[in-house]
Short mmCIF file of N, CA, C and O in Angstrom, two decimals:
data_model
loop_
_atom_site.label_atom_id
_atom_site.label_comp_id
_atom_site.label_asym_id
_atom_site.label_seq_id
_atom_site.Cartn_x
_atom_site.Cartn_y
_atom_site.Cartn_z
N GLN A 1 2.48 -37.10 -4.71
CA GLN A 1 2.69 -36.02 -3.76
C GLN A 1 2.50 -34.68 -4.46
O GLN A 1 2.82 -34.54 -5.64
N VAL A 2 2.04 -33.71 -3.74
CA VAL A 2 1.90 -32.34 -4.24
C VAL A 2 2.28 -31.40 -3.12
O VAL A 2 1.96 -31.64 -1.96
N GLN A 3 2.99 -30.36 -3.46
CA GLN A 3 3.36 -29.33 -2.49
C GLN A 3 2.55 -28.07 -2.80
O GLN A 3 2.39 -27.70 -3.97
N LEU A 4 2.07 -27.41 -1.76
CA LEU A 4 1.19 -26.25 -1.90
C LEU A 4 1.78 -25.07 -1.14
O LEU A 4 2.19 -25.20 0.01
N VAL A 5 1.77 -23.90 -1.80
CA VAL A 5 2.28 -22.69 -1.16
C VAL A 5 1.26 -21.57 -1.38
O VAL A 5 1.00 -21.18 -2.53
N GLU A 6 0.73 -21.06 -0.26
CA GLU A 6 -0.24 -19.98 -0.33
C GLU A 6 0.44 -18.62 -0.23
O GLU A 6 1.52 -18.49 0.34
N SER A 7 -0.24 -17.60 -0.76
CA SER A 7 0.21 -16.22 -0.62
C SER A 7 -1.00 -15.31 -0.76
O SER A 7 -2.07 -15.75 -1.18
N GLY A 8 -0.81 -14.03 -0.42
CA GLY A 8 -1.85 -13.04 -0.65
C GLY A 8 -2.59 -12.58 0.59
O GLY A 8 -3.42 -11.68 0.50
N GLY A 9 -2.29 -13.18 1.73
CA GLY A 9 -2.96 -12.74 2.94
C GLY A 9 -2.46 -11.37 3.38
O GLY A 9 -1.51 -10.82 2.82
N GLY A 10 -3.14 -10.81 4.40
CA GLY A 10 -2.73 -9.52 4.91
C GLY A 10 -3.80 -8.90 5.77
O GLY A 10 -4.75 -9.57 6.18
N LEU A 11 -3.61 -7.61 6.03
CA LEU A 11 -4.56 -6.84 6.84
C LEU A 11 -5.40 -5.97 5.91
O LEU A 11 -4.85 -5.26 5.06
N VAL A 12 -6.70 -6.01 6.10
CA VAL A 12 -7.61 -5.25 5.25
C VAL A 12 -8.76 -4.74 6.12
O VAL A 12 -9.14 -5.38 7.11
N GLN A 13 -9.31 -3.61 5.74
CA GLN A 13 -10.47 -3.08 6.46
C GLN A 13 -11.74 -3.82 6.06
O GLN A 13 -11.85 -4.35 4.94
N ALA A 14 -12.71 -3.84 6.95
CA ALA A 14 -14.00 -4.44 6.64
C ALA A 14 -14.58 -3.79 5.39
O ALA A 14 -14.49 -2.57 5.19
N GLY A 15 -15.13 -4.63 4.53
CA GLY A 15 -15.65 -4.17 3.26
C GLY A 15 -14.65 -4.24 2.12
O GLY A 15 -15.03 -4.07 0.95
N GLY A 16 -13.39 -4.49 2.46
CA GLY A 16 -12.35 -4.55 1.44
C GLY A 16 -12.25 -5.91 0.79
O GLY A 16 -13.06 -6.81 1.04
N SER A 17 -11.20 -6.06 -0.03
CA SER A 17 -11.00 -7.28 -0.80
C SER A 17 -9.57 -7.76 -0.70
O SER A 17 -8.64 -6.97 -0.49
N LEU A 18 -9.40 -9.06 -0.86
CA LEU A 18 -8.10 -9.69 -0.97
C LEU A 18 -8.23 -10.85 -1.94
O LEU A 18 -9.30 -11.45 -2.07
N ARG A 19 -7.10 -11.18 -2.60
CA ARG A 19 -7.07 -12.38 -3.42
C ARG A 19 -5.95 -13.28 -2.94
O ARG A 19 -4.78 -12.88 -2.94
N LEU A 20 -6.31 -14.48 -2.55
CA LEU A 20 -5.33 -15.47 -2.14
C LEU A 20 -4.96 -16.34 -3.33
O LEU A 20 -5.80 -16.62 -4.19
N SER A 21 -3.70 -16.76 -3.36
CA SER A 21 -3.21 -17.67 -4.39
C SER A 21 -2.58 -18.88 -3.73
O SER A 21 -2.04 -18.80 -2.63
N CYS A 22 -2.64 -19.99 -4.43
CA CYS A 22 -2.01 -21.22 -3.96
C CYS A 22 -1.39 -21.91 -5.17
O CYS A 22 -2.11 -22.30 -6.09
N VAL A 23 -0.07 -22.02 -5.15
CA VAL A 23 0.65 -22.65 -6.25
C VAL A 23 0.99 -24.08 -5.86
O VAL A 23 1.48 -24.34 -4.76
N ALA A 24 0.72 -25.00 -6.78
CA ALA A 24 0.97 -26.42 -6.53
C ALA A 24 2.11 -26.93 -7.38
O ALA A 24 2.26 -26.52 -8.53
N SER A 25 2.89 -27.82 -6.84
CA SER A 25 3.93 -28.50 -7.60
C SER A 25 3.76 -30.00 -7.39
O SER A 25 3.12 -30.44 -6.43
N GLY A 26 4.34 -30.77 -8.26
CA GLY A 26 4.22 -32.21 -8.13
C GLY A 26 3.49 -32.82 -9.31
O GLY A 26 3.74 -32.47 -10.45
N ARG A 27 2.54 -33.71 -9.02
CA ARG A 27 1.81 -34.39 -10.06
C ARG A 27 0.93 -33.44 -10.86
O ARG A 27 0.77 -32.30 -10.52
N THR A 28 0.34 -33.94 -11.92
CA THR A 28 -0.50 -33.16 -12.80
C THR A 28 -1.60 -32.45 -12.01
O THR A 28 -2.41 -33.08 -11.34
N PHE A 29 -1.62 -31.13 -12.13
CA PHE A 29 -2.49 -30.30 -11.31
C PHE A 29 -3.97 -30.61 -11.55
O PHE A 29 -4.78 -30.58 -10.63
N THR A 30 -4.31 -30.92 -12.79
CA THR A 30 -5.73 -31.13 -13.10
C THR A 30 -6.31 -32.38 -12.45
O THR A 30 -7.52 -32.56 -12.43
N THR A 31 -5.46 -33.25 -11.92
CA THR A 31 -5.98 -34.44 -11.25
C THR A 31 -6.45 -34.14 -9.83
O THR A 31 -7.03 -35.00 -9.17
N TYR A 32 -6.21 -32.91 -9.36
CA TYR A 32 -6.52 -32.57 -7.97
C TYR A 32 -7.76 -31.69 -7.86
O TYR A 32 -7.88 -30.66 -8.53
N VAL A 33 -8.64 -32.10 -6.96
CA VAL A 33 -9.65 -31.20 -6.43
C VAL A 33 -8.93 -30.28 -5.44
O VAL A 33 -8.12 -30.74 -4.63
N MET A 34 -9.22 -29.00 -5.52
CA MET A 34 -8.59 -28.03 -4.64
C MET A 34 -9.62 -27.39 -3.72
O MET A 34 -10.75 -27.11 -4.12
N GLY A 35 -9.20 -27.16 -2.48
CA GLY A 35 -10.10 -26.55 -1.52
C GLY A 35 -9.42 -25.44 -0.74
O GLY A 35 -8.19 -25.43 -0.60
N TRP A 36 -10.21 -24.52 -0.28
CA TRP A 36 -9.77 -23.49 0.66
C TRP A 36 -10.50 -23.72 1.98
O TRP A 36 -11.72 -23.93 2.01
N PHE A 37 -9.73 -23.64 3.07
CA PHE A 37 -10.26 -23.79 4.41
C PHE A 37 -9.71 -22.65 5.26
O PHE A 37 -8.76 -21.98 4.86
N ARG A 38 -10.30 -22.45 6.42
CA ARG A 38 -9.78 -21.42 7.31
C ARG A 38 -9.92 -21.86 8.76
O ARG A 38 -10.77 -22.68 9.09
N GLN A 39 -9.07 -21.27 9.59
CA GLN A 39 -9.11 -21.59 11.00
C GLN A 39 -8.86 -20.32 11.81
O GLN A 39 -7.79 -19.71 11.70
N ALA A 40 -9.86 -19.94 12.59
CA ALA A 40 -9.74 -18.80 13.49
C ALA A 40 -9.24 -19.30 14.85
O ALA A 40 -9.39 -20.48 15.18
N PRO A 41 -8.64 -18.42 15.64
CA PRO A 41 -8.13 -18.84 16.95
C PRO A 41 -9.20 -19.48 17.81
O PRO A 41 -10.30 -18.94 17.95
N GLY A 42 -8.88 -20.65 18.37
CA GLY A 42 -9.81 -21.34 19.26
C GLY A 42 -10.95 -22.05 18.57
O GLY A 42 -11.84 -22.58 19.25
N LYS A 43 -10.92 -22.08 17.24
CA LYS A 43 -12.01 -22.73 16.50
C LYS A 43 -11.45 -23.83 15.61
O LYS A 43 -10.28 -23.79 15.22
N PRO A 44 -12.27 -24.80 15.25
CA PRO A 44 -11.80 -25.85 14.35
C PRO A 44 -11.65 -25.32 12.93
O PRO A 44 -12.22 -24.29 12.56
N ARG A 45 -10.87 -26.03 12.15
CA ARG A 45 -10.71 -25.66 10.74
C ARG A 45 -12.04 -25.89 10.02
O ARG A 45 -12.69 -26.91 10.21
N GLU A 46 -12.41 -24.92 9.18
CA GLU A 46 -13.69 -25.02 8.51
C GLU A 46 -13.56 -24.85 7.00
O GLU A 46 -12.67 -24.16 6.50
N PHE A 47 -14.48 -25.47 6.30
CA PHE A 47 -14.54 -25.41 4.85
C PHE A 47 -14.92 -24.01 4.39
O PHE A 47 -15.81 -23.37 4.98
N VAL A 48 -14.29 -23.55 3.30
CA VAL A 48 -14.63 -22.27 2.69
C VAL A 48 -15.15 -22.48 1.27
O VAL A 48 -16.25 -22.05 0.92
N ALA A 49 -14.35 -23.16 0.43
CA ALA A 49 -14.73 -23.35 -0.97
C ALA A 49 -13.92 -24.49 -1.56
O ALA A 49 -12.82 -24.79 -1.09
N THR A 50 -14.46 -25.10 -2.62
CA THR A 50 -13.75 -26.15 -3.30
C THR A 50 -14.05 -26.09 -4.79
O THR A 50 -15.10 -25.56 -5.20
N ILE A 51 -13.14 -26.62 -5.62
CA ILE A 51 -13.30 -26.55 -7.05
C ILE A 51 -12.78 -27.85 -7.66
O ILE A 51 -11.77 -28.42 -7.21
N SER A 52 -13.45 -28.32 -8.69
CA SER A 52 -13.06 -29.56 -9.35
C SER A 52 -11.80 -29.36 -10.18
O SER A 52 -11.36 -28.24 -10.43
N GLY A 53 -11.24 -30.48 -10.64
CA GLY A 53 -9.99 -30.42 -11.38
C GLY A 53 -10.06 -29.58 -12.65
O GLY A 53 -9.11 -28.87 -12.98
N GLY A 54 -11.18 -29.67 -13.35
CA GLY A 54 -11.33 -28.89 -14.55
C GLY A 54 -11.87 -27.49 -14.32
O GLY A 54 -11.91 -26.67 -15.25
N GLY A 55 -12.29 -27.21 -13.10
CA GLY A 55 -12.80 -25.89 -12.74
C GLY A 55 -14.28 -25.69 -12.97
O GLY A 55 -14.80 -24.61 -12.69
N GLY A 56 -14.97 -26.72 -13.46
CA GLY A 56 -16.37 -26.55 -13.80
C GLY A 56 -17.35 -26.65 -12.66
O GLY A 56 -18.52 -26.25 -12.78
N THR A 57 -16.92 -27.18 -11.53
CA THR A 57 -17.80 -27.36 -10.38
C THR A 57 -17.18 -26.71 -9.15
O THR A 57 -16.00 -26.93 -8.87
N THR A 58 -17.99 -25.94 -8.46
CA THR A 58 -17.53 -25.28 -7.24
C THR A 58 -18.60 -25.40 -6.15
O THR A 58 -19.79 -25.51 -6.45
N TYR A 59 -18.15 -25.36 -4.92
CA TYR A 59 -19.05 -25.33 -3.77
C TYR A 59 -18.51 -24.30 -2.78
O TYR A 59 -17.29 -24.12 -2.67
N TYR A 60 -19.42 -23.66 -2.05
CA TYR A 60 -19.04 -22.64 -1.09
C TYR A 60 -19.75 -22.87 0.24
O TYR A 60 -20.89 -23.36 0.28
N ALA A 61 -19.08 -22.46 1.31
CA ALA A 61 -19.75 -22.39 2.59
C ALA A 61 -20.81 -21.29 2.54
O ALA A 61 -20.62 -20.27 1.86
N ASP A 62 -21.90 -21.48 3.25
CA ASP A 62 -22.97 -20.49 3.23
C ASP A 62 -22.47 -19.12 3.70
O ASP A 62 -22.95 -18.08 3.24
N SER A 63 -21.52 -19.13 4.61
CA SER A 63 -21.02 -17.88 5.19
C SER A 63 -20.27 -17.01 4.20
O SER A 63 -20.08 -15.81 4.45
N VAL A 64 -19.80 -17.60 3.10
CA VAL A 64 -19.01 -16.82 2.12
C VAL A 64 -19.68 -16.73 0.76
O VAL A 64 -19.20 -16.01 -0.11
N LYS A 65 -20.78 -17.45 0.59
CA LYS A 65 -21.46 -17.48 -0.71
C LYS A 65 -21.87 -16.07 -1.12
O LYS A 65 -22.44 -15.31 -0.34
N GLY A 66 -21.55 -15.73 -2.36
CA GLY A 66 -21.86 -14.40 -2.87
C GLY A 66 -20.78 -13.37 -2.61
O GLY A 66 -20.81 -12.28 -3.19
N ARG A 67 -19.81 -13.69 -1.75
CA ARG A 67 -18.72 -12.77 -1.45
C ARG A 67 -17.37 -13.30 -1.92
O ARG A 67 -16.51 -12.52 -2.33
N PHE A 68 -17.18 -14.60 -1.85
CA PHE A 68 -15.91 -15.23 -2.23
C PHE A 68 -16.10 -16.00 -3.54
O PHE A 68 -17.17 -16.56 -3.80
N THR A 69 -15.01 -16.05 -4.33
CA THR A 69 -15.02 -16.82 -5.56
C THR A 69 -13.74 -17.64 -5.66
O THR A 69 -12.64 -17.09 -5.56
N ILE A 70 -13.89 -18.94 -5.84
CA ILE A 70 -12.75 -19.81 -6.06
C ILE A 70 -12.59 -20.03 -7.56
O ILE A 70 -13.58 -20.18 -8.29
N SER A 71 -11.35 -20.04 -8.02
CA SER A 71 -11.06 -20.29 -9.43
C SER A 71 -9.69 -20.94 -9.53
O SER A 71 -8.94 -20.99 -8.55
N ARG A 72 -9.38 -21.44 -10.70
CA ARG A 72 -8.08 -22.06 -10.90
C ARG A 72 -7.59 -21.79 -12.30
O ARG A 72 -8.39 -21.68 -13.24
N ASP A 73 -6.26 -21.73 -12.42
CA ASP A 73 -5.60 -21.60 -13.72
C ASP A 73 -4.69 -22.82 -13.84
O ASP A 73 -3.60 -22.85 -13.26
N ASN A 74 -5.15 -23.82 -14.57
CA ASN A 74 -4.40 -25.07 -14.62
C ASN A 74 -3.08 -24.93 -15.39
O ASN A 74 -2.15 -25.71 -15.18
N ALA A 75 -2.99 -23.95 -16.24
CA ALA A 75 -1.72 -23.70 -16.95
C ALA A 75 -0.65 -23.18 -16.00
O ALA A 75 0.55 -23.33 -16.27
N LYS A 76 -1.10 -22.57 -14.90
CA LYS A 76 -0.16 -22.00 -13.93
C LYS A 76 -0.12 -22.81 -12.63
O LYS A 76 0.53 -22.39 -11.66
N ASN A 77 -0.82 -23.94 -12.59
CA ASN A 77 -0.87 -24.77 -11.38
C ASN A 77 -1.28 -23.95 -10.16
O ASN A 77 -0.74 -24.13 -9.06
N THR A 78 -2.25 -23.08 -10.33
CA THR A 78 -2.62 -22.15 -9.28
C THR A 78 -4.13 -22.14 -9.06
O THR A 78 -4.90 -22.16 -10.02
N VAL A 79 -4.51 -22.08 -7.80
CA VAL A 79 -5.90 -21.88 -7.41
C VAL A 79 -5.99 -20.57 -6.65
O VAL A 79 -5.07 -20.20 -5.93
N TYR A 80 -7.10 -19.87 -6.86
CA TYR A 80 -7.28 -18.54 -6.27
C TYR A 80 -8.52 -18.52 -5.38
O TYR A 80 -9.46 -19.29 -5.58
N LEU A 81 -8.51 -17.59 -4.43
CA LEU A 81 -9.72 -17.30 -3.67
C LEU A 81 -9.86 -15.78 -3.64
O LEU A 81 -9.09 -15.09 -2.95
N GLN A 82 -10.80 -15.27 -4.42
CA GLN A 82 -11.10 -13.84 -4.42
C GLN A 82 -12.10 -13.57 -3.32
O GLN A 82 -13.19 -14.16 -3.30
N MET A 83 -11.73 -12.70 -2.39
CA MET A 83 -12.57 -12.43 -1.23
C MET A 83 -12.99 -10.97 -1.27
O MET A 83 -12.14 -10.07 -1.19
N ASN A 84 -14.28 -10.73 -1.40
CA ASN A 84 -14.83 -9.37 -1.43
C ASN A 84 -15.74 -9.14 -0.23
O ASN A 84 -16.16 -10.10 0.43
N SER A 85 -16.03 -7.89 0.04
CA SER A 85 -16.93 -7.53 1.15
C SER A 85 -16.52 -8.24 2.44
O SER A 85 -17.35 -8.84 3.13
N LEU A 86 -15.25 -8.16 2.74
CA LEU A 86 -14.73 -8.88 3.89
C LEU A 86 -15.30 -8.36 5.20
O LEU A 86 -15.57 -7.16 5.35
N LYS A 87 -15.49 -9.29 6.14
CA LYS A 87 -16.05 -8.98 7.45
C LYS A 87 -15.03 -9.38 8.52
O LYS A 87 -14.15 -10.22 8.28
N SER A 88 -15.21 -8.84 9.71
CA SER A 88 -14.28 -9.16 10.79
C SER A 88 -14.29 -10.67 11.09
O SER A 88 -13.25 -11.24 11.44
N GLU A 89 -15.43 -11.30 10.90
CA GLU A 89 -15.52 -12.74 11.17
C GLU A 89 -14.81 -13.60 10.13
O GLU A 89 -14.73 -14.81 10.28
N ASP A 90 -14.31 -12.98 9.06
CA ASP A 90 -13.50 -13.71 8.09
C ASP A 90 -12.04 -13.81 8.53
O ASP A 90 -11.23 -14.48 7.87
N THR A 91 -11.68 -13.14 9.61
CA THR A 91 -10.32 -13.20 10.11
C THR A 91 -9.95 -14.63 10.50
O THR A 91 -10.65 -15.27 11.28
N ALA A 92 -8.86 -15.12 9.92
CA ALA A 92 -8.43 -16.51 10.14
C ALA A 92 -7.14 -16.75 9.38
O ALA A 92 -6.73 -15.93 8.55
N VAL A 93 -6.54 -17.90 9.64
CA VAL A 93 -5.50 -18.41 8.77
C VAL A 93 -6.19 -19.22 7.68
O VAL A 93 -7.01 -20.09 7.97
N TYR A 94 -5.86 -18.91 6.44
CA TYR A 94 -6.47 -19.58 5.30
C TYR A 94 -5.49 -20.59 4.72
O TYR A 94 -4.32 -20.26 4.49
N TYR A 95 -6.00 -21.78 4.47
CA TYR A 95 -5.19 -22.88 3.95
C TYR A 95 -5.77 -23.36 2.63
O TYR A 95 -6.99 -23.46 2.48
N CYS A 96 -4.89 -23.70 1.69
CA CYS A 96 -5.37 -24.45 0.54
C CYS A 96 -5.00 -25.91 0.74
O CYS A 96 -4.05 -26.24 1.46
N ALA A 97 -5.79 -26.77 0.13
CA ALA A 97 -5.62 -28.19 0.29
C ALA A 97 -5.96 -28.89 -1.02
O ALA A 97 -6.67 -28.33 -1.86
N ALA A 98 -5.46 -30.11 -1.16
CA ALA A 98 -5.66 -30.86 -2.41
C ALA A 98 -5.99 -32.31 -2.10
O ALA A 98 -5.53 -32.88 -1.11
N ARG A 99 -6.79 -32.87 -3.00
CA ARG A 99 -7.08 -34.29 -2.93
C ARG A 99 -7.40 -34.76 -4.33
O ARG A 99 -7.75 -33.96 -5.20
N THR A 100 -7.29 -36.07 -4.55
CA THR A 100 -7.73 -36.64 -5.81
C THR A 100 -9.16 -37.14 -5.65
O THR A 100 -9.72 -37.13 -4.56
N ALA A 101 -9.76 -37.54 -6.72
CA ALA A 101 -11.14 -38.08 -6.74
C ALA A 101 -12.16 -36.96 -6.54
O ALA A 101 -11.97 -35.83 -6.94
N ARG A 102 -13.24 -37.25 -5.85
CA ARG A 102 -14.40 -36.37 -5.87
C ARG A 102 -14.28 -35.18 -4.92
O ARG A 102 -13.47 -35.18 -4.01
N LEU A 103 -15.13 -34.17 -5.17
CA LEU A 103 -15.18 -33.00 -4.28
C LEU A 103 -15.78 -33.42 -2.94
O LEU A 103 -16.81 -34.10 -2.90
N VAL A 104 -15.14 -33.00 -1.87
CA VAL A 104 -15.68 -33.18 -0.53
C VAL A 104 -15.43 -31.90 0.25
O VAL A 104 -14.58 -31.07 -0.13
N LEU A 105 -16.17 -31.75 1.35
CA LEU A 105 -16.10 -30.51 2.10
C LEU A 105 -15.39 -30.66 3.44
O LEU A 105 -15.24 -29.69 4.17
N THR A 106 -14.99 -31.87 3.76
CA THR A 106 -14.44 -32.16 5.08
C THR A 106 -12.93 -32.03 5.07
O THR A 106 -12.25 -32.68 4.26
N PRO A 107 -12.36 -31.24 5.95
CA PRO A 107 -10.90 -31.08 5.97
C PRO A 107 -10.13 -32.40 6.08
O PRO A 107 -9.09 -32.56 5.44
N ALA A 108 -10.63 -33.32 6.86
CA ALA A 108 -9.93 -34.58 7.08
C ALA A 108 -9.79 -35.40 5.80
O ALA A 108 -8.94 -36.30 5.74
N GLU A 109 -10.59 -35.11 4.78
CA GLU A 109 -10.53 -35.86 3.53
C GLU A 109 -9.45 -35.34 2.58
O GLU A 109 -9.25 -35.90 1.51
N TYR A 110 -8.78 -34.26 2.96
CA TYR A 110 -7.73 -33.68 2.11
C TYR A 110 -6.36 -34.06 2.69
O TYR A 110 -6.02 -33.63 3.79
N PRO A 111 -5.56 -34.81 1.95
CA PRO A 111 -4.26 -35.24 2.47
C PRO A 111 -3.14 -34.22 2.32
O PRO A 111 -2.12 -34.32 3.02
N TYR A 112 -3.29 -33.26 1.43
CA TYR A 112 -2.21 -32.32 1.15
C TYR A 112 -2.63 -30.91 1.53
O TYR A 112 -3.71 -30.45 1.14
N TRP A 113 -1.73 -30.22 2.26
CA TRP A 113 -2.03 -28.90 2.79
C TRP A 113 -0.85 -27.95 2.60
O TRP A 113 0.31 -28.35 2.67
N GLY A 114 -1.19 -26.67 2.42
CA GLY A 114 -0.19 -25.63 2.45
C GLY A 114 0.07 -25.19 3.89
O GLY A 114 -0.54 -25.71 4.83
N GLN A 115 0.95 -24.20 4.03
CA GLN A 115 1.35 -23.75 5.35
C GLN A 115 0.39 -22.71 5.93
O GLN A 115 0.45 -22.39 7.12
N GLY A 116 -0.48 -22.15 5.09
CA GLY A 116 -1.45 -21.17 5.54
C GLY A 116 -0.99 -19.74 5.35
O GLY A 116 0.21 -19.45 5.31
N THR A 117 -1.96 -18.84 5.21
CA THR A 117 -1.68 -17.41 5.10
C THR A 117 -2.71 -16.67 5.96
O THR A 117 -3.90 -16.98 5.93
N GLN A 118 -2.23 -15.70 6.72
CA GLN A 118 -3.09 -14.98 7.67
C GLN A 118 -3.89 -13.90 6.96
O GLN A 118 -3.33 -13.10 6.21
N VAL A 119 -5.18 -13.89 7.23
CA VAL A 119 -6.05 -12.81 6.77
C VAL A 119 -6.66 -12.16 8.00
O VAL A 119 -7.28 -12.84 8.83
N THR A 120 -6.46 -10.86 8.13
CA THR A 120 -6.99 -10.11 9.26
C THR A 120 -7.86 -8.98 8.74
O THR A 120 -7.39 -8.16 7.94
N VAL A 121 -9.11 -8.95 9.18
CA VAL A 121 -10.06 -7.93 8.74
C VAL A 121 -10.37 -7.04 9.93
O VAL A 121 -10.88 -7.51 10.95
N SER A 122 -10.04 -5.77 9.80
CA SER A 122 -10.27 -4.83 10.89
C SER A 122 -11.62 -4.15 10.70
O SER A 122 -12.00 -3.78 9.58
N SER A 123 -12.33 -3.96 11.80
CA SER A 123 -13.67 -3.35 11.73
C SER A 123 -13.59 -1.87 12.02
O SER A 123 -12.55 -1.34 12.39
#
């Protein structure tokens, strides 16, 4: 089992930046692939970014590539999502999630989830 707690959301103007954090507790952090997902009102939850246990492999949704960066600090059991050049369409609740084994992009493949943090981008 692993427990996940996100923080760092808020209200920001278009073009601004935010950094989300997700702290994990439980089993050895490096055994988990970590992912960030988001869900806007009336829309399904969608993949944003994922990172391997050692941090050497990352994948991004096309919509955030070049603007968002996922990283992790295994000494602090924390995964980050640095979001730059934010757009109004990035407004959503952002969730971090964890799974063991290989990187996947599908929300249903992640058994562990945080409670989410709201990101609102004003235009």
